[in-house]
Amino acid sequence: MNSKVFLLFFAIIVFGHTSIAQRADIDTSKILQLSGVVVSEHDLNPMPYITVYDRSIGRGVIADYYGYFSMVSFPGDTLYFSYYGYKTSSYVVPDTLKENRYSIIHMLSRIP
C-alpha cells in the first residue's frame, strides 16, 4: 500500500473518531433522525440542493432536487439553511421530543 494512501486513511479514521468524541457530553440515547423539505417562502416550491449544516456537531448535508434532506441530529442542535440569493436561516431542534424521528418543513426567504 502506498504510504500516502495509508496516511490518508489513518487521518480519516482519527479525525472521524475525534469529531464523534467531542460530543461526549450528549446522551447518545437522544440521537434522532431529522428529515424535512426546504421550500421558498415566495411560492412554496421545493428548493433543490439547499445546504443544511448542523453547527453543533460540525456536519451537514445537501438536500436533493426536491428539497428533501435527512440527517442525524441531537435535541437542542442549531441547524443553518443556506442557498444562493436567499437569507441564511437557522432552526433549533426542540429538546422536548419524545420520538427519535422528527420531520420539518423549513421556508427560506429571498434577499431583497
Rosetta silent file (secondary structure, phi, psi, omega in degrees, C-alpha in Angstrom):
SEQUENCE: MNSKVFLLFFAIIVFGHTSIAQRADIDTSKILQLSGVVVSEHDLNPMPYITVYDRSIGRGVIADYYGYFSMVSFPGDTLYFSYYGYKTSSYVVPDTLKENRYSIIHMLSRIP
SCORE:     score description
SCORE:     0.000 S_00000001
   1 L     0.000  136.902  178.848    0.000    0.000    0.000 S_00000001
   2 L   -64.072  138.950 -176.735    1.267    3.446   -0.884 S_00000001
   3 H   -64.389  -32.351  178.496    2.325    5.439    2.195 S_00000001
   4 H   -67.889  -39.881  178.179    0.258    8.479    1.110 S_00000001
   5 H   -65.686  -42.997  178.232   -2.884    6.351    0.832 S_00000001
   6 H   -59.841  -46.522  179.466   -2.187    4.815    4.235 S_00000001
   7 H   -62.811  -37.233  177.824   -1.753    8.259    5.818 S_00000001
   8 H   -63.118  -48.521  178.659   -4.995    9.458    4.218 S_00000001
   9 H   -62.438  -40.953  178.145   -6.964    6.506    5.637 S_00000001
  10 H   -61.148  -44.752  179.691   -5.297    6.965    9.021 S_00000001
  11 H   -63.692  -40.854  178.627   -6.205   10.667    9.084 S_00000001
  12 H   -62.295  -43.353 -179.868   -9.831    9.925    8.152 S_00000001
  13 H   -66.061  -45.606 -178.003  -10.147    7.391   10.951 S_00000001
  14 H   -65.859  -49.253 -177.667   -8.505    9.628   13.574 S_00000001
  15 H   -69.993  -33.401  176.126  -10.391   12.809   12.673 S_00000001
  16 H   -64.001  -42.281  178.471  -13.694   10.962   12.281 S_00000001
  17 H   -67.081  -37.325 -179.762  -13.295    9.468   15.745 S_00000001
  18 H   -64.496  -41.374 -178.056  -12.323   12.861   17.185 S_00000001
  19 H   -66.577  -33.049  176.737  -15.449   14.601   15.869 S_00000001
  20 H   -73.544  -38.932 -178.465  -17.665   11.974   17.498 S_00000001
  21 H   -65.488  -24.890  179.555  -15.696   12.118   20.742 S_00000001
  22 L   -66.044  -21.079  179.844  -16.299   15.867   21.010 S_00000001
  23 L   -96.121   28.684 -177.957  -19.980   15.144   21.683 S_00000001
  24 L   -63.736  -21.337  179.990  -19.232   13.028   24.762 S_00000001
  25 L   -76.473   -9.415 -177.409  -21.408   15.383   26.844 S_00000001
  26 L   -97.078  136.732  175.839  -24.509   14.305   24.890 S_00000001
  27 L   -71.933  115.826 -175.816  -26.564   11.282   25.840 S_00000001
  28 H   -66.121  -14.912  175.803  -26.390    9.028   22.765 S_00000001
  29 H   -72.160  -10.276 -179.950  -29.873    7.709   23.524 S_00000001
  30 H   -92.227    2.141  179.252  -31.096   11.166   22.430 S_00000001
  31 L   -60.553  137.100  177.354  -29.893   10.765   18.825 S_00000001
  32 E  -136.119  155.124  176.919  -32.683   11.455   16.372 S_00000001
  33 E   -94.833  113.404 -179.003  -33.250   11.257   12.641 S_00000001
  34 E  -104.449  126.916  177.983  -34.262   14.699   11.405 S_00000001
  35 E  -136.703  162.464  179.801  -35.727   14.994    7.934 S_00000001
  36 E   178.169 -174.840  179.020  -37.648   17.610    6.049 S_00000001
  37 E  -128.641  137.915  176.739  -38.267   19.690    2.983 S_00000001
  38 E  -104.741  128.016 -178.581  -36.994   23.203    2.310 S_00000001
  39 E  -124.713  159.641  176.366  -39.362   25.477    0.377 S_00000001
  40 E   -81.349  134.235  178.383  -39.267   29.030   -0.923 S_00000001
  41 L   -65.618  -28.529 -176.497  -41.317   31.496    1.103 S_00000001
  42 L   -65.927  -49.073 -175.034  -42.222   33.298   -2.137 S_00000001
  43 L  -130.767    5.348  179.437  -44.069   30.476   -3.909 S_00000001
  44 L    60.900   20.253  175.226  -43.791   27.448   -1.561 S_00000001
  45 L   -81.803  143.477  176.151  -41.938   25.453   -4.235 S_00000001
  46 E   -59.683  143.709 -178.323  -39.322   22.971   -3.034 S_00000001
  47 L  -107.863  119.014 -176.998  -35.780   24.323   -3.260 S_00000001
  48 L   -76.830  147.521  169.470  -33.183   21.951   -4.718 S_00000001
  49 L    59.053   37.344  173.925  -29.694   21.399   -3.325 S_00000001
  50 L   -70.260  143.571  174.095  -30.013   23.508   -0.176 S_00000001
  51 E   -90.630  125.471  176.872  -27.117   23.252    2.275 S_00000001
  52 E  -117.445  115.829 -174.294  -28.224   22.132    5.754 S_00000001
  53 E  -120.503  126.604  176.461  -25.439   22.469    8.316 S_00000001
  54 E   -94.649  101.163 -175.875  -25.598   21.345   11.948 S_00000001
  55 L   -66.612  -28.960 -177.566  -23.222   23.721   13.658 S_00000001
  56 L   -64.698  -36.764  179.641  -23.427   21.856   16.943 S_00000001
  57 L  -109.541   -4.154  175.898  -21.791   18.720   15.546 S_00000001
  58 L    73.049   31.954  179.475  -19.997   20.330   12.605 S_00000001
  59 E  -134.989  157.002  179.996  -21.653   18.276    9.881 S_00000001
  60 E  -149.897  174.286  177.447  -24.069   18.963    7.112 S_00000001
  61 E  -138.259  166.844  174.295  -25.990   17.579    4.168 S_00000001
  62 E  -116.423  129.270  179.329  -27.234   18.826    0.843 S_00000001
  63 L   -65.464  158.293  179.555  -30.927   18.491    0.057 S_00000001
  64 L   -82.954 -170.683 -177.316  -31.913   16.630   -3.101 S_00000001
  65 L   -58.967  -29.669 -177.996  -33.606   18.030   -6.210 S_00000001
  66 L   -94.195    9.988  178.811  -36.972   18.104   -4.388 S_00000001
  67 L    80.940    5.698 -177.731  -35.634   19.975   -1.356 S_00000001
  68 E   -82.890  138.493  175.008  -35.682   16.839    0.815 S_00000001
  69 E  -140.029  158.504  176.728  -32.939   16.270    3.402 S_00000001
  70 E  -151.610  135.579 -177.659  -32.320   13.793    6.191 S_00000001
  71 E  -156.796  159.492  174.279  -29.626   13.805    8.846 S_00000001
  72 E   -84.183  137.887 -178.744  -28.731   12.607   12.324 S_00000001
  73 E  -148.013  176.873  177.267  -29.072   15.293   14.966 S_00000001
  74 L  -126.543  150.360  174.933  -29.463   15.861   18.695 S_00000001
  75 L   -57.469  136.043  179.681  -32.122   17.796   20.630 S_00000001
  76 L    91.249   -8.727  178.472  -31.025   21.400   21.057 S_00000001
  77 L   -67.903  150.943  176.977  -28.757   21.432   17.976 S_00000001
  78 E  -106.600  124.593  178.607  -28.826   24.500   15.738 S_00000001
  79 E  -104.716  143.461  176.640  -29.232   23.927   12.006 S_00000001
  80 E  -119.164  132.122 -179.905  -28.384   26.502    9.340 S_00000001
  81 E  -111.359  127.076 -179.265  -30.052   26.522    5.929 S_00000001
  82 E  -139.222  148.674 -179.380  -28.323   28.367    3.108 S_00000001
  83 L  -160.763  140.154 -177.772  -28.847   28.903   -0.607 S_00000001
  84 L   -59.470  129.868  179.572  -27.509   31.477   -3.030 S_00000001
  85 L    87.496    0.313 -179.657  -29.826   34.514   -3.281 S_00000001
  86 E  -125.456  153.445  177.958  -31.705   33.622   -0.069 S_00000001
  87 L   -70.397  134.378  173.763  -31.228   34.650    3.542 S_00000001
  88 L   -69.343  132.548 -179.919  -29.449   32.074    5.660 S_00000001
  89 E  -126.826  162.348 -178.132  -31.818   30.944    8.380 S_00000001
  90 E  -123.460  161.563  178.946  -31.479   28.824   11.466 S_00000001
  91 E  -147.449  130.501  177.743  -33.597   26.247   13.249 S_00000001
  92 E  -100.278  123.954  179.046  -33.140   24.847   16.747 S_00000001
  93 L   -67.146  126.461 -178.631  -34.121   21.198   17.137 S_00000001
  94 L   -58.753  144.175  179.127  -36.649   21.003   20.005 S_00000001
  95 L   -98.825    9.667 -179.242  -35.368   19.395   23.183 S_00000001
  96 L  -107.990   15.127 -176.827  -38.826   18.165   24.233 S_00000001
  97 L   -71.317  141.871  178.998  -39.179   15.455   21.572 S_00000001
  98 L  -102.481  -19.853  179.833  -40.387   12.052   22.702 S_00000001
  99 L   -99.462  165.911  177.143  -39.672   10.170   19.448 S_00000001
 100 L   -99.450   12.251  174.923  -36.325    9.528   17.774 S_00000001
 101 E  -129.879  143.724 -179.035  -37.641   10.788   14.402 S_00000001
 102 E  -150.610  136.913 -179.728  -38.688   14.327   13.559 S_00000001
 103 E  -123.933  143.975  179.638  -39.814   15.992   10.318 S_00000001
 104 E  -137.553  161.326  166.350  -40.000   19.669    9.416 S_00000001
 105 E  -119.951  121.607 -175.721  -40.874   21.986    6.554 S_00000001
 106 E  -115.914  133.218 -179.503  -38.484   24.931    6.501 S_00000001
 107 E  -106.003  138.782  174.159  -39.017   28.121    4.488 S_00000001
 108 E  -113.178  142.466  178.122  -36.296   30.381    3.121 S_00000001
 109 L  -110.202  148.769 -178.071  -36.894   33.974    2.072 S_00000001
 110 E   -69.120  153.653  172.255  -35.161   35.817   -0.734 S_00000001
 111 L   -78.087  127.082 -178.211  -32.606   38.523   -0.158 S_00000001
 112 L   -65.450    0.000    0.000  -34.287   41.833   -1.085 S_00000001
